Every structure is written in structure tokens, then in C-alpha cells.
Amino acid sequence: MTPERPTEWFDDDRFWRELSGFIFSDARFAGAQREVEQLLALAKPAGRDVLDLCCGPGRCSIPLALQGYKVTGVDRTGFLLDQARDRARQAGVAIEWVQQDMRDFVRPGSYDLALNLFTSFGYFNDQQEDVAVLRNICRSLKPGGTCLIDVAGKEFLARIFQPTTSHVLEDGSLLVERHEIIDGWSRIRNEWILIRDTDVHRFRFHHTIYSGQELKDRMAEAGFHEIRLYGNLSGDEYGLAAERLVAAGRKPI
Ligand SMILES: C[S@@+](CC[C@H](N)C(=O)[O-])C[C@H]1O[C@@H](n2cnc3c(N)ncnc32)[C@H](O)[C@@H]1O
């Protein structure tokens, strides 16, 4: 049974629908094949069962399936899973799609590799819910299986932070992003203003920002060991030049 929870920003399908063209741009999709090659080289899964938690429109699930991996893609957003299904059909691959909240999905001892990619972690107001997600991932892995998380790290954000940024999207819309660091550097609050011709849409969302050490500690609390941090999916060190915070941890045998 699904527990009753307060509605949060990520429960708003309009957010994903209106912004999907930006979040999942053609360029972002084009980079997925390379990301998958890199993450496989980094994680070296012992078998072919992969969980893509918060898979969105299947950006990485599909290239993984094309390489012969047996993928379960889990996401709460039905609209994005519909896109994933269409794309998988076009690519000619079979993937299991599950519409479920990441706090609820658990399938004990089933996967060699569990992925949570492209800043899909840290969304909950209560950080213990992030740990609960990590515990579910750990339970869902086979003994010795690997969990790989890819987010924007706190150290990176501190280095590049600008209160306002803007982008012209592929369809010519203007996206203005406003960012605020809140709660003593534990969370970031964003306001994205999408301007399309004379239409203006505003989206507000916020999430926890983890430092390398904080993410490592949460993963250890959830039962992982041999936790390593990297500055990107190619496995470069988590140092001053890090562009991402990639954490890989193993479920004990
Ligand atoms: C930034 S996107 C990343 C998608 C994908 N991992 C990728 O690399 O392209 C975040 C995804 O998390 C999903 N999501 C957000 N909150 C969720 C939740 N509570 N449970 C499951 N999925 C969630 C969204 O629907 C969206 O597809």
C-alpha cells in the first residue's frame, strides 16, 4: 500500500511536462550513450540486471538495454514513462517500466547495478527519506552489487554559483533560473521562469545539496561499503575541477 504523503513540487506533472524539452533536450539524449559507456566502465557490474531509479524518459535505460542489459526503469511521472515506452519501442528494446515513488520501490536481491542519475536524488524535505531511498536501493541489489549516484555536488555549486542564469531553449523559449542557497548550505531553492512568446510560466523547486562527505555518510548509513567519490562519470577525482558528484558504493557480500 502506498503511504499518504504531503504533495511536493516533484508531484506536479506540469513541472516535468513544461520543462521536459529543456531537461531532456536532444543534446542531453545524444550524450546518454557515452554516459552509459562511462558508468559501466566505472561500476563494472558483475551481471546484467540493472535498476534505473528515476529513469525519466529512458535516456540511459534505453542505451543500457541496447547493450544487452536487463533494465527496470522506475519513475513517478507517468508522462515521462509514456515517452520512455515510445522511445524503447522505436529502439526495439524490451524494458520493464514501473511507475512508483523512489521511496516505495524495493525488490530484494534483484540487481547487479542500481543507478540514480542526473540529479534525481535529494528531493525530499526530510533527509531521512533520502536515506530510506538508499536503504531500498541497497536491499534491491544482489550481494556485491553497485549503486551509482550522480548529482550536482555542494563543492561544485559553491564554486560556480550565480544567483541568476538564463538559457535559450531549443524551441526558442527563454528560461531564466534564479537560485538561492538556504538552510545553512543544506538546500538550494530554485525559481525557473519559462518565457514562451508572451506566455510566462513559473516553477519553484528545492532540494538538498550534498557535499561528497555527506553523500558518502548517507550511503554508509544505508548499508553500503567501499564508497568512492568521482568528479564525473569518467571516474576523474572528486577534486577542485569536479563537474559532478558521482558516488559509487557496494552492497556487502
Ligand atoms: C532530472 S530527471 C532525471 C531523469 C533520468 N535519471 C536521466 O538521467 O535522464 C529526475 C527524474 O526523477 C523523477 N522523480 C522525481 N521525484 C520522484 C520520486 N519521488 N520518485 C520517483 N521518481 C521521481 C522525475 O519524474 C524525473 O524523471
Tab-separated table of C-alpha atoms and ligand atoms in Angstrom:
chain	number	residue	atom	x	y	z
A	1	MET	CA	0.000	0.000	0.000
A	2	THR	CA	1.309	3.488	-0.876
A	3	PRO	CA	1.725	5.676	2.238
A	4	GLU	CA	-0.134	9.018	2.468
A	5	ARG	CA	2.346	11.864	1.992
A	6	PRO	CA	2.121	15.615	1.577
A	7	THR	CA	2.276	16.731	-2.069
A	8	GLU	CA	5.690	18.127	-3.010
A	9	TRP	CA	6.931	20.053	-6.061
A	10	PHE	CA	8.054	16.912	-7.925
A	11	ASP	CA	4.457	15.591	-7.738
A	12	ASP	CA	3.414	18.361	-10.146
A	13	ASP	CA	3.290	16.744	-13.597
A	14	ARG	CA	3.079	20.214	-15.159
A	15	PHE	CA	6.665	20.818	-13.985
A	16	TRP	CA	8.011	17.813	-15.934
A	17	ARG	CA	5.686	18.378	-18.901
A	18	GLU	CA	6.538	22.065	-19.422
A	19	LEU	CA	10.250	21.661	-18.772
A	20	SER	CA	10.931	18.285	-20.354
A	21	GLY	CA	12.118	19.916	-23.615
A	22	PHE	CA	14.864	21.639	-21.616
A	23	ILE	CA	15.680	18.982	-19.025
A	24	PHE	CA	15.689	16.185	-21.614
A	25	SER	CA	16.935	18.141	-24.630
A	26	ASP	CA	18.113	16.417	-27.815
A	27	ALA	CA	21.688	17.264	-26.794
A	28	ARG	CA	21.167	15.617	-23.385
A	29	PHE	CA	19.764	12.481	-25.064
A	30	ALA	CA	22.676	12.471	-27.510
A	31	GLY	CA	25.122	12.348	-24.572
A	32	ALA	CA	23.448	9.352	-22.916
A	33	GLN	CA	25.235	6.647	-24.935
A	34	ARG	CA	28.609	7.977	-23.793
A	35	GLU	CA	27.419	8.382	-20.186
A	36	VAL	CA	26.311	4.748	-20.180
A	37	GLU	CA	29.675	3.553	-21.525
A	38	GLN	CA	31.448	5.606	-18.854
A	39	LEU	CA	29.300	4.479	-15.954
A	40	LEU	CA	29.601	0.819	-16.970
A	41	ALA	CA	33.391	1.172	-17.069
A	42	LEU	CA	33.275	2.789	-13.623
A	43	ALA	CA	30.807	0.425	-11.927
A	44	LYS	CA	31.872	-2.813	-13.661
A	45	PRO	CA	28.638	-4.664	-12.820
A	46	ALA	CA	29.087	-8.408	-12.231
A	47	GLY	CA	25.848	-9.257	-14.067
A	48	ARG	CA	23.266	-7.750	-16.416
A	49	ASP	CA	20.360	-6.798	-14.109
A	50	VAL	CA	20.129	-3.003	-13.832
A	51	LEU	CA	17.787	-0.706	-11.924
A	52	ASP	CA	17.466	2.822	-13.344
A	53	LEU	CA	15.764	4.627	-10.449
A	54	CYS	CA	14.133	7.900	-11.554
A	55	CYS	CA	14.657	6.899	-15.185
A	56	GLY	CA	12.592	9.751	-16.708
A	57	PRO	CA	12.050	9.240	-20.447
A	58	GLY	CA	14.568	6.386	-20.543
A	59	ARG	CA	17.570	8.474	-21.535
A	60	CYS	CA	20.031	5.960	-20.061
A	61	SER	CA	17.747	2.903	-19.696
A	62	ILE	CA	17.492	2.527	-23.484
A	63	PRO	CA	21.239	2.616	-24.300
A	64	LEU	CA	21.753	0.122	-21.446
A	65	ALA	CA	19.129	-2.220	-22.903
A	66	LEU	CA	20.695	-1.833	-26.352
A	67	GLN	CA	23.930	-3.152	-24.811
A	68	GLY	CA	22.128	-6.264	-23.594
A	69	TYR	CA	21.367	-5.231	-20.004
A	70	LYS	CA	18.038	-6.263	-18.480
A	71	VAL	CA	16.707	-2.931	-17.249
A	72	THR	CA	13.956	-1.932	-14.832
A	73	GLY	CA	13.154	1.783	-15.167
A	74	VAL	CA	11.297	3.316	-12.216
A	75	ASP	CA	9.811	6.797	-12.172
A	76	ARG	CA	6.837	8.527	-10.578
A	77	THR	CA	5.926	10.587	-13.662
A	78	GLY	CA	3.559	8.741	-15.993
A	79	PHE	CA	4.021	11.255	-18.788
A	80	LEU	CA	7.782	10.624	-18.876
A	81	LEU	CA	7.329	6.854	-18.684
A	82	ASP	CA	4.989	7.073	-21.717
A	83	GLN	CA	7.793	8.832	-23.593
A	84	ALA	CA	10.228	6.143	-22.393
A	85	ARG	CA	7.904	3.373	-23.660
A	86	ASP	CA	7.637	5.028	-27.099
A	87	ARG	CA	11.388	5.503	-27.366
A	88	ALA	CA	12.089	1.905	-26.272
A	89	ARG	CA	9.604	0.628	-28.873
A	90	GLN	CA	11.327	2.688	-31.566
A	91	ALA	CA	14.726	1.382	-30.442
A	92	GLY	CA	13.377	-2.200	-30.459
A	93	VAL	CA	14.272	-2.987	-26.836
A	94	ALA	CA	12.229	-4.526	-24.033
A	95	ILE	CA	12.450	-2.705	-20.697
A	96	GLU	CA	10.312	-3.093	-17.609
A	97	TRP	CA	8.800	0.302	-16.708
A	98	VAL	CA	7.417	0.807	-13.202
A	99	GLN	CA	5.504	3.897	-12.131
A	100	GLN	CA	6.375	4.276	-8.461
A	101	ASP	CA	7.836	6.711	-5.994
A	102	MET	CA	11.540	6.093	-5.320
A	103	ARG	CA	10.706	5.875	-1.598
A	104	ASP	CA	8.485	2.861	-2.252
A	105	PHE	CA	10.298	0.804	-4.887
A	106	VAL	CA	12.157	-2.146	-3.431
A	107	ARG	CA	12.781	-5.570	-4.984
A	108	PRO	CA	15.122	-7.509	-2.693
A	109	GLY	CA	18.303	-9.054	-4.089
A	110	SER	CA	17.470	-8.385	-7.749
A	111	TYR	CA	20.063	-6.082	-9.345
A	112	ASP	CA	23.789	-6.046	-10.120
A	113	LEU	CA	23.751	-2.284	-10.644
A	114	ALA	CA	21.416	0.460	-9.408
A	115	LEU	CA	21.594	3.919	-10.968
A	116	ASN	CA	20.239	7.261	-9.878
A	117	LEU	CA	21.439	9.736	-12.494
A	118	PHE	CA	21.362	13.407	-13.428
A	119	THR	CA	20.401	14.946	-10.069
A	120	SER	CA	17.454	12.730	-9.163
A	121	PHE	CA	18.448	12.434	-5.506
A	122	GLY	CA	17.877	14.725	-2.504
A	123	TYR	CA	14.385	15.921	-3.419
A	124	PHE	CA	12.727	15.334	-0.047
A	125	ASN	CA	12.350	17.908	2.716
A	126	ASP	CA	13.261	15.233	5.251
A	127	GLN	CA	16.785	13.962	4.607
A	128	GLN	CA	15.919	10.694	6.356
A	129	GLU	CA	13.719	9.965	3.326
A	130	ASP	CA	16.867	10.134	1.157
A	131	VAL	CA	18.439	7.557	3.464
A	132	ALA	CA	15.288	5.418	3.166
A	133	VAL	CA	15.697	5.529	-0.648
A	134	LEU	CA	19.325	4.422	-0.277
A	135	ARG	CA	18.250	1.576	2.040
A	136	ASN	CA	15.699	0.428	-0.555
A	137	ILE	CA	18.400	0.529	-3.234
A	138	CYS	CA	20.750	-1.479	-1.021
A	139	ARG	CA	18.046	-4.100	-0.383
A	140	SER	CA	17.251	-4.264	-4.112
A	141	LEU	CA	20.868	-5.036	-5.031
A	142	LYS	CA	22.332	-8.534	-5.102
A	143	PRO	CA	25.206	-9.038	-2.616
A	144	GLY	CA	28.280	-7.289	-4.083
A	145	GLY	CA	26.067	-5.134	-6.352
A	146	THR	CA	26.899	-1.479	-7.016
A	147	CYS	CA	24.881	1.689	-6.501
A	148	LEU	CA	25.911	4.734	-8.517
A	149	ILE	CA	24.516	8.189	-7.764
A	150	ASP	CA	25.181	11.266	-9.891
A	151	VAL	CA	24.238	14.722	-8.542
A	152	ALA	CA	25.492	18.314	-8.575
A	153	GLY	CA	27.794	18.428	-5.524
A	154	LYS	CA	27.832	21.192	-2.947
A	155	GLU	CA	31.520	21.944	-3.586
A	156	PHE	CA	30.817	22.403	-7.322
A	157	LEU	CA	27.805	24.630	-6.650
A	158	ALA	CA	29.852	26.794	-4.268
A	159	ARG	CA	32.479	27.228	-6.985
A	160	ILE	CA	30.141	28.162	-9.872
A	161	PHE	CA	27.172	29.682	-8.004
A	162	GLN	CA	25.350	32.573	-9.691
A	163	PRO	CA	22.030	33.847	-8.339
A	164	THR	CA	20.556	34.222	-11.857
A	165	THR	CA	21.298	32.399	-15.104
A	166	SER	CA	19.410	32.172	-18.402
A	167	HIS	CA	19.258	29.868	-21.426
A	168	VAL	CA	17.609	29.992	-24.841
A	169	LEU	CA	15.943	26.611	-25.333
A	170	GLU	CA	15.863	24.508	-28.494
A	171	ASP	CA	12.314	25.775	-29.265
A	172	GLY	CA	13.384	29.447	-28.867
A	173	SER	CA	11.833	29.907	-25.373
A	174	LEU	CA	13.829	31.769	-22.744
A	175	LEU	CA	14.444	30.080	-19.395
A	176	VAL	CA	15.544	32.333	-16.552
A	177	GLU	CA	16.804	30.454	-13.492
A	178	ARG	CA	17.009	32.054	-10.063
A	179	HIS	CA	18.888	30.201	-7.319
A	180	GLU	CA	19.137	30.694	-3.562
A	181	ILE	CA	21.179	28.718	-1.057
A	182	ILE	CA	19.059	28.121	2.046
A	183	ASP	CA	19.029	26.311	5.406
A	184	GLY	CA	22.737	26.855	6.098
A	185	TRP	CA	24.017	25.483	2.783
A	186	SER	CA	21.931	22.322	3.081
A	187	ARG	CA	19.394	23.103	0.346
A	188	ILE	CA	19.022	25.057	-2.873
A	189	ARG	CA	15.771	26.829	-3.757
A	190	ASN	CA	15.197	27.489	-7.450
A	191	GLU	CA	12.709	29.511	-9.388
A	192	TRP	CA	12.630	28.811	-13.113
A	193	ILE	CA	10.761	31.309	-15.292
A	194	LEU	CA	9.901	29.996	-18.736
A	195	ILE	CA	9.050	32.702	-21.281
A	196	ARG	CA	7.482	31.439	-24.493
A	197	ASP	CA	6.286	34.284	-26.769
A	198	THR	CA	4.066	36.252	-24.376
A	199	ASP	CA	3.381	33.297	-22.019
A	200	VAL	CA	5.231	33.214	-18.733
A	201	HIS	CA	5.305	30.091	-16.509
A	202	ARG	CA	6.974	29.926	-13.112
A	203	PHE	CA	8.205	26.780	-11.371
A	204	ARG	CA	9.605	26.670	-7.873
A	205	PHE	CA	11.524	23.687	-6.545
A	206	HIS	CA	14.123	22.930	-3.920
A	207	HIS	CA	16.342	20.059	-2.963
A	208	THR	CA	19.137	19.028	-0.639
A	209	ILE	CA	22.664	19.669	-1.844
A	210	TYR	CA	25.145	17.074	-0.671
A	211	SER	CA	28.861	17.501	-0.219
A	212	GLY	CA	30.967	14.491	-1.128
A	213	GLN	CA	31.417	13.546	2.526
A	214	GLU	CA	27.711	13.989	3.340
A	215	LEU	CA	26.629	11.722	0.489
A	216	LYS	CA	29.251	9.170	1.492
A	217	ASP	CA	27.960	9.247	5.099
A	218	ARG	CA	24.327	8.747	3.984
A	219	MET	CA	25.335	5.803	1.813
A	220	ALA	CA	27.290	4.246	4.681
A	221	GLU	CA	24.262	4.776	6.978
A	222	ALA	CA	22.134	2.903	4.423
A	223	GLY	CA	24.477	-0.111	4.446
A	224	PHE	CA	26.931	0.489	1.578
A	225	HIS	CA	30.664	-0.007	1.860
A	226	GLU	CA	33.691	0.653	-0.380
A	227	ILE	CA	32.126	4.040	-1.201
A	228	ARG	CA	34.144	6.046	-3.720
A	229	LEU	CA	33.632	9.590	-4.988
A	230	TYR	CA	34.353	10.837	-8.507
A	231	GLY	CA	34.129	14.233	-10.227
A	232	ASN	CA	32.334	12.856	-13.302
A	233	LEU	CA	31.185	9.587	-14.839
A	234	SER	CA	34.626	9.051	-16.405
A	235	GLY	CA	35.978	8.481	-12.916
A	236	ASP	CA	38.135	11.599	-12.522
A	237	GLU	CA	38.881	12.504	-8.910
A	238	TYR	CA	36.373	14.429	-6.818
A	239	GLY	CA	38.650	17.463	-6.594
A	240	LEU	CA	38.568	21.153	-7.405
A	241	ALA	CA	37.777	20.558	-11.083
A	242	ALA	CA	34.825	18.207	-10.368
A	243	GLU	CA	31.797	18.908	-12.565
A	244	ARG	CA	29.544	16.355	-10.860
A	245	LEU	CA	29.423	14.419	-7.625
A	246	VAL	CA	29.365	10.738	-8.543
A	247	ALA	CA	29.272	8.280	-5.635
A	248	ALA	CA	29.659	4.537	-6.108
A	249	GLY	CA	29.089	2.137	-3.214
A	250	ARG	CA	28.898	-1.623	-2.932
A	251	LYS	CA	26.418	-3.798	-1.051
A	252	PRO	CA	28.397	-6.087	1.247
A	253	ILE	CA	28.597	-9.750	0.172
B	1	LIG	C1	16.276	15.279	-13.541
B	1	LIG	S1	15.265	13.937	-14.008
B	1	LIG	C2	16.464	12.685	-14.362
B	1	LIG	C3	15.966	11.562	-15.238
B	1	LIG	C4	16.976	10.471	-15.603
B	1	LIG	N1	17.600	9.889	-14.430
B	1	LIG	C5	18.044	10.946	-16.569
B	1	LIG	O1	19.224	10.745	-16.294
B	1	LIG	O2	17.693	11.482	-17.610
B	1	LIG	C6	14.542	13.452	-12.469
B	1	LIG	C7	13.524	12.340	-12.591
B	1	LIG	O3	13.106	11.958	-11.281
B	1	LIG	C8	11.730	11.644	-11.310
B	1	LIG	N2	11.212	11.767	-9.935
B	1	LIG	C9	11.074	12.903	-9.231
B	1	LIG	N3	10.628	12.640	-7.998
B	1	LIG	C10	10.479	11.291	-7.926
B	1	LIG	C11	10.045	10.402	-6.904
B	1	LIG	N4	9.685	10.870	-5.708
B	1	LIG	N5	10.039	9.087	-7.160
B	1	LIG	C12	10.395	8.611	-8.383
B	1	LIG	N6	10.790	9.409	-9.407
B	1	LIG	C13	10.854	10.737	-9.172
B	1	LIG	C14	11.143	12.633	-12.288
B	1	LIG	O4	9.898	12.210	-12.788
B	1	LIG	C15	12.254	12.698	-13.353
B	1	LIG	O5	12.032	11.746	-14.345
